[in-house]
Coordinates of C-alpha atoms in Angstrom, one line a residue:
M12 CA -16.1 -4.1 7.5
K13 CA -15.0 -1.9 4.7
R14 CA -13.0 -3.7 2.0
Y15 CA -9.9 -1.7 1.0
P16 CA -8.8 -2.4 -2.6
A17 CA -5.2 -3.4 -3.1
G18 CA -4.1 -0.1 -4.7
L19 CA -5.5 1.8 -1.7
A20 CA -4.0 -0.4 0.8
L21 CA -0.6 0.0 -0.9
A22 CA -1.0 3.7 -0.9
L23 CA -1.7 3.7 2.8
L24 CA 1.2 1.4 3.6
L25 CA 3.8 3.1 1.4
G26 CA 2.8 6.6 0.7
L27 CA 0.9 8.5 3.4
G28 CA -2.2 7.9 1.1
T29 CA -5.7 8.3 2.7
A30 CA -9.1 6.7 2.4
T31 CA -10.0 9.6 0.1
A32 CA -7.7 8.1 -2.5
G33 CA -10.8 6.4 -4.0
V34 CA -12.7 9.7 -4.3
P35 CA -13.1 11.2 -7.9
P36 CA -10.6 14.1 -8.3
T37 CA -12.0 17.6 -7.8
A38 CA -10.6 21.0 -8.0
A39 CA -8.6 22.0 -5.0
A40 CA -10.8 24.0 -2.6
A41 CA -9.6 26.5 -0.2
P42 CA -10.4 25.3 3.4
A43 CA -13.2 27.0 5.2
P44 CA -12.3 29.2 8.0
T45 CA -12.4 27.7 11.4
S46 CA -12.7 28.9 15.0
S47 CA -8.9 28.8 15.2
D48 CA -8.6 30.8 11.8
A49 CA -5.8 33.4 12.1
T50 CA -8.2 35.9 10.5
S51 CA -11.1 35.4 13.1
G52 CA -11.9 34.2 16.5
A53 CA -9.0 33.7 18.8
F54 CA -6.7 35.5 16.2
S55 CA -8.1 38.7 14.9
G56 CA -6.8 40.6 11.9
A57 CA -4.6 42.8 14.0
S58 CA -3.2 39.8 15.8
T59 CA -2.4 38.3 12.6
A60 CA -0.2 41.1 11.6
R61 CA 1.6 40.6 15.0
I62 CA 2.0 37.0 14.2
V63 CA 3.6 37.8 10.9
E64 CA 5.9 40.4 12.5
A65 CA 7.0 37.7 15.1
L66 CA 7.8 35.3 12.1
N67 CA 9.5 38.1 10.2
R68 CA 11.9 38.6 13.2
S69 CA 12.8 34.9 13.4
A70 CA 12.7 33.9 9.6
H71 CA 15.9 33.5 7.7
P72 CA 15.8 33.8 3.9
L73 CA 16.7 31.1 1.4
R74 CA 18.4 32.2 -1.6
T75 CA 17.5 29.2 -3.8
V76 CA 16.4 25.6 -3.5
E77 CA 18.9 24.4 -6.2
P78 CA 21.8 22.4 -5.0
Q79 CA 24.6 24.4 -6.9
G80 CA 26.4 27.4 -5.8
D81 CA 27.2 29.0 -2.5
T82 CA 25.2 27.7 0.5
G83 CA 26.1 30.6 3.0
E84 CA 22.5 31.4 3.8
L85 CA 22.1 27.8 5.2
R86 CA 24.4 28.6 8.1
A87 CA 21.4 29.8 10.0
L88 CA 19.9 26.4 9.5
D89 CA 23.2 24.9 10.9
R90 CA 22.6 26.8 14.1
M91 CA 19.0 25.5 14.2
I92 CA 20.1 21.9 13.7
G93 CA 22.8 22.2 16.3
D94 CA 24.4 18.8 17.4
A95 CA 21.5 16.6 16.0
R96 CA 22.8 13.3 14.8
V97 CA 19.6 12.6 12.6
V98 CA 17.8 15.5 10.8
G99 CA 14.4 14.5 9.3
I100 CA 13.3 16.7 6.4
G101 CA 9.8 16.4 5.2
E102 CA 7.7 17.4 2.1
A103 CA 4.3 18.6 1.8
T104 CA 3.9 16.6 -1.6
H105 CA 5.5 13.5 -2.6
S106 CA 6.6 14.7 -6.1
S107 CA 7.6 18.4 -6.3
H108 CA 11.1 19.3 -7.8
D109 CA 11.6 22.1 -5.2
F110 CA 11.3 19.8 -2.2
F111 CA 13.7 17.2 -3.8
A112 CA 16.1 19.8 -4.8
L113 CA 16.2 21.6 -1.5
K114 CA 17.0 18.4 0.3
S115 CA 19.9 17.7 -2.0
R116 CA 21.1 21.3 -1.4
I117 CA 20.8 21.0 2.3
F118 CA 22.5 17.6 2.3
R119 CA 25.5 18.7 0.3
H120 CA 25.8 21.6 2.6
L121 CA 25.6 19.4 5.8
V122 CA 28.2 17.1 4.3
E123 CA 30.7 19.9 3.6
E124 CA 29.9 22.0 6.9
K125 CA 28.6 19.6 9.5
G126 CA 30.1 16.3 8.8
F127 CA 26.9 14.4 7.7
R128 CA 27.5 11.3 5.8
T129 CA 24.4 9.5 5.1
F130 CA 21.3 10.4 3.1
A131 CA 18.3 8.2 4.2
L132 CA 15.2 8.0 2.1
E133 CA 11.7 6.6 2.6
A134 CA 12.6 3.7 0.3
S135 CA 13.0 0.0 1.0
W136 CA 16.0 -1.3 3.0
S137 CA 17.1 -3.6 0.1
T138 CA 16.8 -0.6 -2.4
G139 CA 19.1 1.4 -0.1
L140 CA 21.7 -1.4 -0.1
R141 CA 21.8 -1.6 -3.9
L142 CA 22.1 2.3 -4.2
N143 CA 24.7 2.4 -1.4
D144 CA 26.8 -0.2 -3.4
Y145 CA 26.7 2.3 -6.3
V146 CA 27.5 5.3 -4.0
L147 CA 30.4 3.6 -2.4
H148 CA 31.8 1.4 -5.1
G149 CA 30.2 2.5 -8.3
T150 CA 28.5 -0.8 -8.7
G151 CA 25.8 -0.8 -11.3
D152 CA 24.1 2.1 -13.1
P153 CA 22.0 4.4 -10.8
G154 CA 19.4 5.2 -13.4
R155 CA 18.8 1.5 -14.0
I156 CA 18.8 0.7 -10.3
M157 CA 16.2 3.5 -9.6
S158 CA 14.1 2.3 -12.5
D159 CA 14.2 -1.3 -11.0
E160 CA 13.5 -0.3 -7.4
F161 CA 11.3 2.8 -7.6
Q162 CA 8.0 1.2 -8.8
S163 CA 4.5 1.3 -7.6
D164 CA 4.0 3.7 -4.8
Y165 CA 7.9 4.3 -4.7
L166 CA 7.9 5.6 -8.3
W167 CA 8.0 9.2 -7.1
W168 CA 11.7 8.8 -6.1
N169 CA 12.6 7.8 -9.8
N170 CA 13.1 11.6 -10.6
T171 CA 15.8 13.6 -12.3
D172 CA 16.6 15.4 -8.9
Y173 CA 17.5 12.1 -7.0
L174 CA 19.5 10.8 -9.9
R175 CA 21.6 13.9 -9.8
L176 CA 22.0 13.4 -6.1
M177 CA 23.2 9.8 -6.5
E178 CA 25.8 11.0 -9.1
W179 CA 26.9 13.8 -6.7
M180 CA 27.4 11.3 -3.9
R181 CA 29.4 8.9 -6.0
A182 CA 31.5 11.7 -7.3
Y183 CA 32.1 12.9 -3.7
N184 CA 33.2 9.4 -2.7
V185 CA 35.7 9.3 -5.6
R186 CA 37.2 12.4 -4.2
H187 CA 37.1 11.2 -0.6
P188 CA 37.5 7.5 -0.5
H189 CA 38.5 7.3 3.1
D190 CA 35.5 9.3 4.4
P191 CA 32.6 8.4 2.1
V192 CA 28.9 9.4 2.2
R193 CA 26.4 6.6 2.2
F194 CA 22.8 6.0 1.1
M195 CA 20.3 4.0 3.1
G196 CA 16.5 3.1 2.6
D197 CA 14.5 2.8 5.9
D198 CA 11.2 1.6 4.6
I199 CA 9.8 -2.0 4.5
G200 CA 7.5 -2.3 1.7
W201 CA 9.8 -4.6 -0.4
S202 CA 12.7 -6.9 0.3
G203 CA 14.5 -7.5 -3.0
P204 CA 16.4 -10.7 -3.9
E205 CA 19.7 -9.3 -3.0
V206 CA 18.8 -9.2 0.7
Y207 CA 17.6 -12.7 0.6
D208 CA 20.8 -13.8 -1.0
A209 CA 22.9 -11.9 1.6
V210 CA 21.3 -13.7 4.4
T211 CA 21.4 -17.2 2.8
G212 CA 24.9 -16.5 1.7
Y213 CA 26.0 -15.6 5.2
V214 CA 24.3 -18.8 6.6
A215 CA 26.0 -21.0 4.0
R216 CA 29.4 -19.5 4.9
T217 CA 29.0 -19.5 8.6
Y218 CA 26.3 -22.0 9.6
P219 CA 26.2 -24.5 6.7
E220 CA 24.1 -26.8 8.9
L221 CA 21.3 -24.4 8.6
N222 CA 21.1 -24.2 4.8
A223 CA 18.3 -26.5 4.3
R224 CA 16.1 -24.9 7.1
F225 CA 16.6 -21.4 5.7
A226 CA 15.8 -22.6 2.3
E227 CA 12.4 -24.1 3.6
L228 CA 11.6 -21.0 5.7
Y229 CA 12.2 -18.6 2.8
R230 CA 10.5 -20.9 0.3
G231 CA 8.5 -18.9 -2.4
L232 CA 9.4 -15.5 -0.8
R233 CA 12.5 -14.4 -2.7
P234 CA 11.3 -12.1 -5.5
T235 CA 11.4 -13.3 -9.0
V236 CA 9.3 -10.5 -10.6
A237 CA 9.6 -6.8 -10.8
T238 CA 9.2 -4.7 -7.6
G239 CA 5.8 -3.3 -8.4
T240 CA 4.4 -6.7 -9.4
Y241 CA 5.7 -8.4 -6.4
M242 CA 4.2 -5.8 -4.0
K243 CA 0.8 -6.1 -5.8
H244 CA 0.9 -9.9 -5.6
Y245 CA 1.8 -9.8 -2.1
L246 CA -1.3 -7.6 -1.1
D247 CA -3.5 -9.9 -3.3
T248 CA -2.4 -12.9 -1.4
P249 CA -5.0 -14.2 1.1
Y250 CA -4.7 -13.1 4.7
A251 CA -4.0 -16.5 6.1
A252 CA -1.2 -17.1 3.6
R253 CA 0.4 -13.8 4.5
K254 CA 0.3 -14.6 8.1
E255 CA 1.9 -17.9 7.4
M256 CA 4.8 -16.2 5.4
A257 CA 5.5 -13.8 8.3
D258 CA 5.5 -16.7 10.7
R259 CA 8.3 -18.3 8.6
T260 CA 10.3 -15.1 8.3
G261 CA 10.0 -14.7 12.0
R262 CA 11.3 -18.2 12.6
A263 CA 14.3 -17.6 10.2
L264 CA 15.2 -14.4 12.2
R265 CA 15.0 -16.1 15.5
L266 CA 17.1 -19.0 14.3
L267 CA 19.8 -16.6 13.3
T268 CA 19.8 -14.4 16.2
R269 CA 20.2 -17.5 18.6
R270 CA 23.4 -18.3 17.0
S271 CA 26.8 -17.3 18.3
P272 CA 28.2 -14.3 16.4
G273 CA 31.6 -15.7 16.1
A274 CA 34.7 -13.7 15.5
D275 CA 33.2 -11.5 12.8
R276 CA 30.5 -9.5 14.9
V277 CA 30.1 -6.9 12.1
A278 CA 29.1 -9.6 9.4
F279 CA 26.8 -11.2 12.1
D280 CA 25.0 -7.9 12.8
R281 CA 24.6 -7.2 9.1
A282 CA 23.2 -10.6 8.5
V283 CA 20.7 -10.2 11.4
Q284 CA 19.6 -6.8 10.3
N285 CA 19.0 -8.1 6.7
A286 CA 17.0 -11.1 8.1
R287 CA 15.1 -8.6 10.2
A288 CA 14.4 -6.3 7.0
I289 CA 12.9 -9.4 5.4
D290 CA 10.8 -10.2 8.5
R291 CA 9.5 -6.6 8.6
T292 CA 8.4 -6.6 5.1
A293 CA 6.5 -9.9 5.7
R294 CA 5.0 -8.5 9.0
Q295 CA 3.9 -5.3 7.3
Y296 CA 1.7 -7.4 4.9
A297 CA 0.5 -9.7 7.7
F298 CA -2.3 -7.5 8.9
D299 CA -6.0 -8.0 8.0
F300 CA -6.5 -5.1 5.6
D301 CA -10.3 -5.7 5.6
D302 CA -10.3 -4.4 9.2
P303 CA -9.7 -0.6 9.7
A304 CA -8.1 -1.2 13.2
Q305 CA -5.6 -3.6 11.7
L306 CA -4.9 -1.4 8.7
A307 CA -4.1 1.5 11.3
A308 CA -2.0 -1.0 13.4
S309 CA 0.0 -1.7 10.1
M310 CA 0.6 2.0 9.7
R311 CA 2.0 2.2 13.2
Y312 CA 4.1 -0.9 12.6
R313 CA 5.6 0.6 9.5
D314 CA 6.6 4.0 11.0
R315 CA 8.1 2.2 14.1
S316 CA 10.1 -0.2 11.8
M317 CA 11.4 2.8 9.6
A318 CA 12.5 4.5 12.8
A319 CA 14.2 1.3 14.1
N320 CA 16.1 1.0 10.8
V321 CA 17.4 4.6 11.1
V322 CA 18.5 3.8 14.7
W323 CA 20.2 0.7 13.6
W324 CA 22.1 2.5 10.7
Q325 CA 23.2 5.4 12.9
Q326 CA 24.4 3.2 15.5
H327 CA 26.3 0.9 13.3
T328 CA 27.8 3.4 11.0
G329 CA 28.2 6.2 13.5
T330 CA 27.3 8.8 10.8
K331 CA 25.2 11.9 11.0
M332 CA 22.2 11.4 8.8
L333 CA 19.6 13.5 6.8
L334 CA 16.3 11.5 6.6
S335 CA 14.1 12.3 3.7
A336 CA 10.4 11.5 4.0
H337 CA 6.9 13.0 3.9
N338 CA 6.1 15.7 6.4
G339 CA 3.9 13.2 8.2
H340 CA 6.5 10.6 8.7
V341 CA 9.2 12.9 10.2
A342 CA 6.6 14.8 12.4
Y343 CA 6.0 14.4 16.1
Q344 CA 2.3 14.4 15.9
T345 CA 0.3 12.4 13.4
P346 CA -1.8 14.5 10.7
D347 CA -4.4 11.6 10.8
P348 CA -4.8 9.6 14.0
A349 CA -7.4 7.3 12.7
Q350 CA -5.2 5.9 9.9
Y351 CA -1.7 6.8 11.2
P352 CA -1.6 6.4 15.0
R353 CA 2.0 7.4 15.5
M354 CA 4.6 8.6 13.3
Q355 CA 8.3 7.9 12.7
G356 CA 9.3 11.2 14.0
A357 CA 7.8 10.4 17.4
F358 CA 9.6 7.1 17.5
L359 CA 12.9 8.7 16.6
R360 CA 12.5 11.3 19.3
D361 CA 12.0 8.4 21.8
S362 CA 15.4 7.0 20.7
F363 CA 17.5 10.0 20.1
G364 CA 15.9 12.7 22.3
P365 CA 17.2 16.1 21.2
A366 CA 19.7 14.5 18.9
Y367 CA 16.8 14.1 16.5
V368 CA 15.6 17.3 14.9
N369 CA 12.8 17.6 12.3
V370 CA 12.0 20.1 9.5
G371 CA 8.6 20.5 8.0
L372 CA 8.1 21.9 4.4
T373 CA 5.1 24.0 3.4
F374 CA 4.1 25.9 0.3
D375 CA 1.7 28.5 -0.9
Q376 CA 1.2 27.6 -4.5
G377 CA 2.4 25.5 -7.4
S378 CA 2.2 21.9 -8.8
F379 CA 3.0 18.3 -8.0
N380 CA 2.4 14.9 -9.3
A381 CA 0.1 12.4 -7.8
T382 CA -2.2 9.4 -8.9
G383 CA -6.0 9.9 -9.3
S384 CA -8.8 7.5 -8.5
D385 CA -8.0 5.7 -11.8
G386 CA -4.4 5.1 -10.9
A387 CA -3.1 7.4 -13.6
I388 CA -0.4 10.0 -12.7
R389 CA -1.4 13.6 -13.2
R390 CA 0.2 17.0 -12.7
R391 CA -2.0 18.9 -10.2
T392 CA -1.8 22.6 -9.5
F393 CA -2.7 24.6 -6.5
G394 CA -3.4 28.4 -6.5
P395 CA -2.6 30.5 -3.4
A396 CA -3.5 29.0 0.0
G397 CA -7.0 29.8 1.1
P398 CA -8.2 31.6 4.3
G399 CA -7.9 29.7 7.4
S400 CA -4.9 27.7 6.4
N401 CA -1.5 27.7 8.0
E402 CA 0.1 28.5 4.6
R403 CA -1.9 31.6 4.1
T404 CA -0.3 33.3 7.0
L405 CA 3.2 31.7 6.4
D406 CA 3.3 33.3 2.9
R407 CA 2.7 36.8 4.4
V408 CA 6.2 36.6 5.8
R409 CA 8.6 39.3 4.0
Y410 CA 10.7 36.5 2.3
R411 CA 9.7 34.5 -0.7
N412 CA 11.4 31.3 0.8
Y413 CA 12.7 31.0 4.4
A414 CA 13.6 28.9 7.3
V415 CA 12.4 29.5 10.8
D416 CA 13.2 27.8 14.1
L417 CA 9.7 27.2 15.6
R418 CA 11.2 26.6 19.0
T419 CA 12.4 30.1 19.5
V420 CA 9.7 32.0 17.7
G421 CA 8.2 34.8 20.0
S422 CA 4.7 35.7 20.9
P423 CA 2.0 35.7 19.6
A424 CA 3.3 33.6 16.9
R425 CA 4.2 30.9 19.4
A426 CA 0.5 30.4 20.4
W427 CA -0.6 30.6 16.7
L428 CA 2.0 27.8 15.9
A429 CA 0.5 25.6 18.8
T430 CA -3.0 25.7 17.2
A431 CA -4.2 23.3 14.6
R432 CA -5.6 24.4 11.4
P433 CA -5.8 23.2 7.8
T434 CA -2.4 22.5 6.2
R435 CA -1.6 20.7 3.0
S436 CA -0.3 17.2 3.3
I437 CA -0.3 15.2 0.0
G438 CA 0.9 11.7 -0.4
T439 CA 0.9 9.5 -3.4
A440 CA -2.7 10.1 -4.2
Y441 CA -5.0 13.0 -4.6
P442 CA -7.4 14.3 -3.5
A443 CA -6.0 14.2 0.0
G444 CA -6.2 16.6 3.0
P445 CA -5.9 19.3 4.1
Y446 CA -5.3 18.1 7.6
D447 CA -5.5 20.1 10.8
I448 CA -1.9 20.4 11.9
A449 CA -0.3 22.4 14.7
L450 CA 3.0 23.2 13.2
G451 CA 4.8 24.1 16.5
R452 CA 3.8 20.8 18.0
S453 CA 4.8 18.8 14.9
Y454 CA 8.2 20.3 13.9
D455 CA 11.3 22.0 15.2
I456 CA 12.1 24.0 12.2
L457 CA 9.8 25.0 9.2
I458 CA 10.9 25.8 5.7
H459 CA 8.2 27.7 3.6
L460 CA 8.4 28.0 -0.1
H461 CA 6.3 30.5 -1.9
H462 CA 5.9 28.6 -5.3
I463 CA 6.8 24.9 -6.2
T464 CA 6.8 22.9 -9.6
A465 CA 6.2 19.3 -10.2
A466 CA 9.1 16.9 -10.3
R467 CA 10.3 15.6 -13.4
L468 CA 9.8 11.8 -13.3
R469 CA 12.1 9.5 -15.3
G470 CA 11.0 7.1 -18.0
D471 CA 7.6 5.4 -18.4
T472 CA 6.6 4.9 -14.8

């Protein structure tokens, strides 16, 4: 079987990386035309013009991606979102300023106009708890928390755009202490010491007779090193030992769930969820990464677990949520069935039905940050999208930046959107993709940006 190095396994586990992550970097090449190319075969040049006309009729311009200023043009997006309780918004790269800034702009608008109160990020559950403490109570320094938590393949979130968002959320809560916004992390790649302390502290207060048992089950698991170091060490741990660690976290979870909730059901539910977060992290690493089938199963487990965390948060807080993740993770269909069998968006649709709405983001040209085969972070630049790609046609729409409801687009664009063709989908590592994606089967809403720029990362990451 193919041996996956730790760095590649981590990219797959955490960042929508691909098996091409170990390929030496090359210049981005335009995808070759295919039989489904909008300029040949089923879609001739004349029909492409009609596709663009149909998109023109449905597209709504976006004035800017920046979060400041009037957001009146987003009211069209309000109508597309409707009564959704969770809105997943993707990104075509994991490190472009325009995607991050636009999500901040949309979230602020949804808070003010549609009563949204949670920003959920593709970050670990325990990271979300630390940042939520800052957002709600002003606990800690957000920049320090981000530097502590956003390491390894989470380092892309340690950027100036998200720092400004955290500061805006805190300022909003100072003004609205009785109706606060919240921050949550839905991912499972890391469980920090705080979440272990939350579980053992609850057990000590409520079931002191279980103290010794929990200490034994969690032995050696509570992190004592930096986030990135801990995750790498976990991946380097032999498979049998990782399985044994997951067996212990599972026993701890079952031991807690079998107890009576007592008078404080809220505290009990929170403790169980924290114990479940610890168990999910352990189980994420308890797959045999030498076996491609098990590696794919671990990807499915991750997306299912992220969706379950979102469901728990929405049900227990009652808040409307904006979920920020990669395009692939918010989508209904997987861009890479061999490595990612089923995506978070599909699991969320199972749970919420039409109360989950997703938004895919595409771009024509610009820059992003990603790691190369040597693990070094580099700024990459794409020229205009090539023939045969979805982006080539999308960029012919009359607006530079726009949103379009893919569920209501007329013919012949509807058939065009239902056809898979090359589309950029870049995770933590590059080269990656493009992938054959049918936009209309993957997303409810699409936002297309003409030009993007690489995000500004904070510090020496």
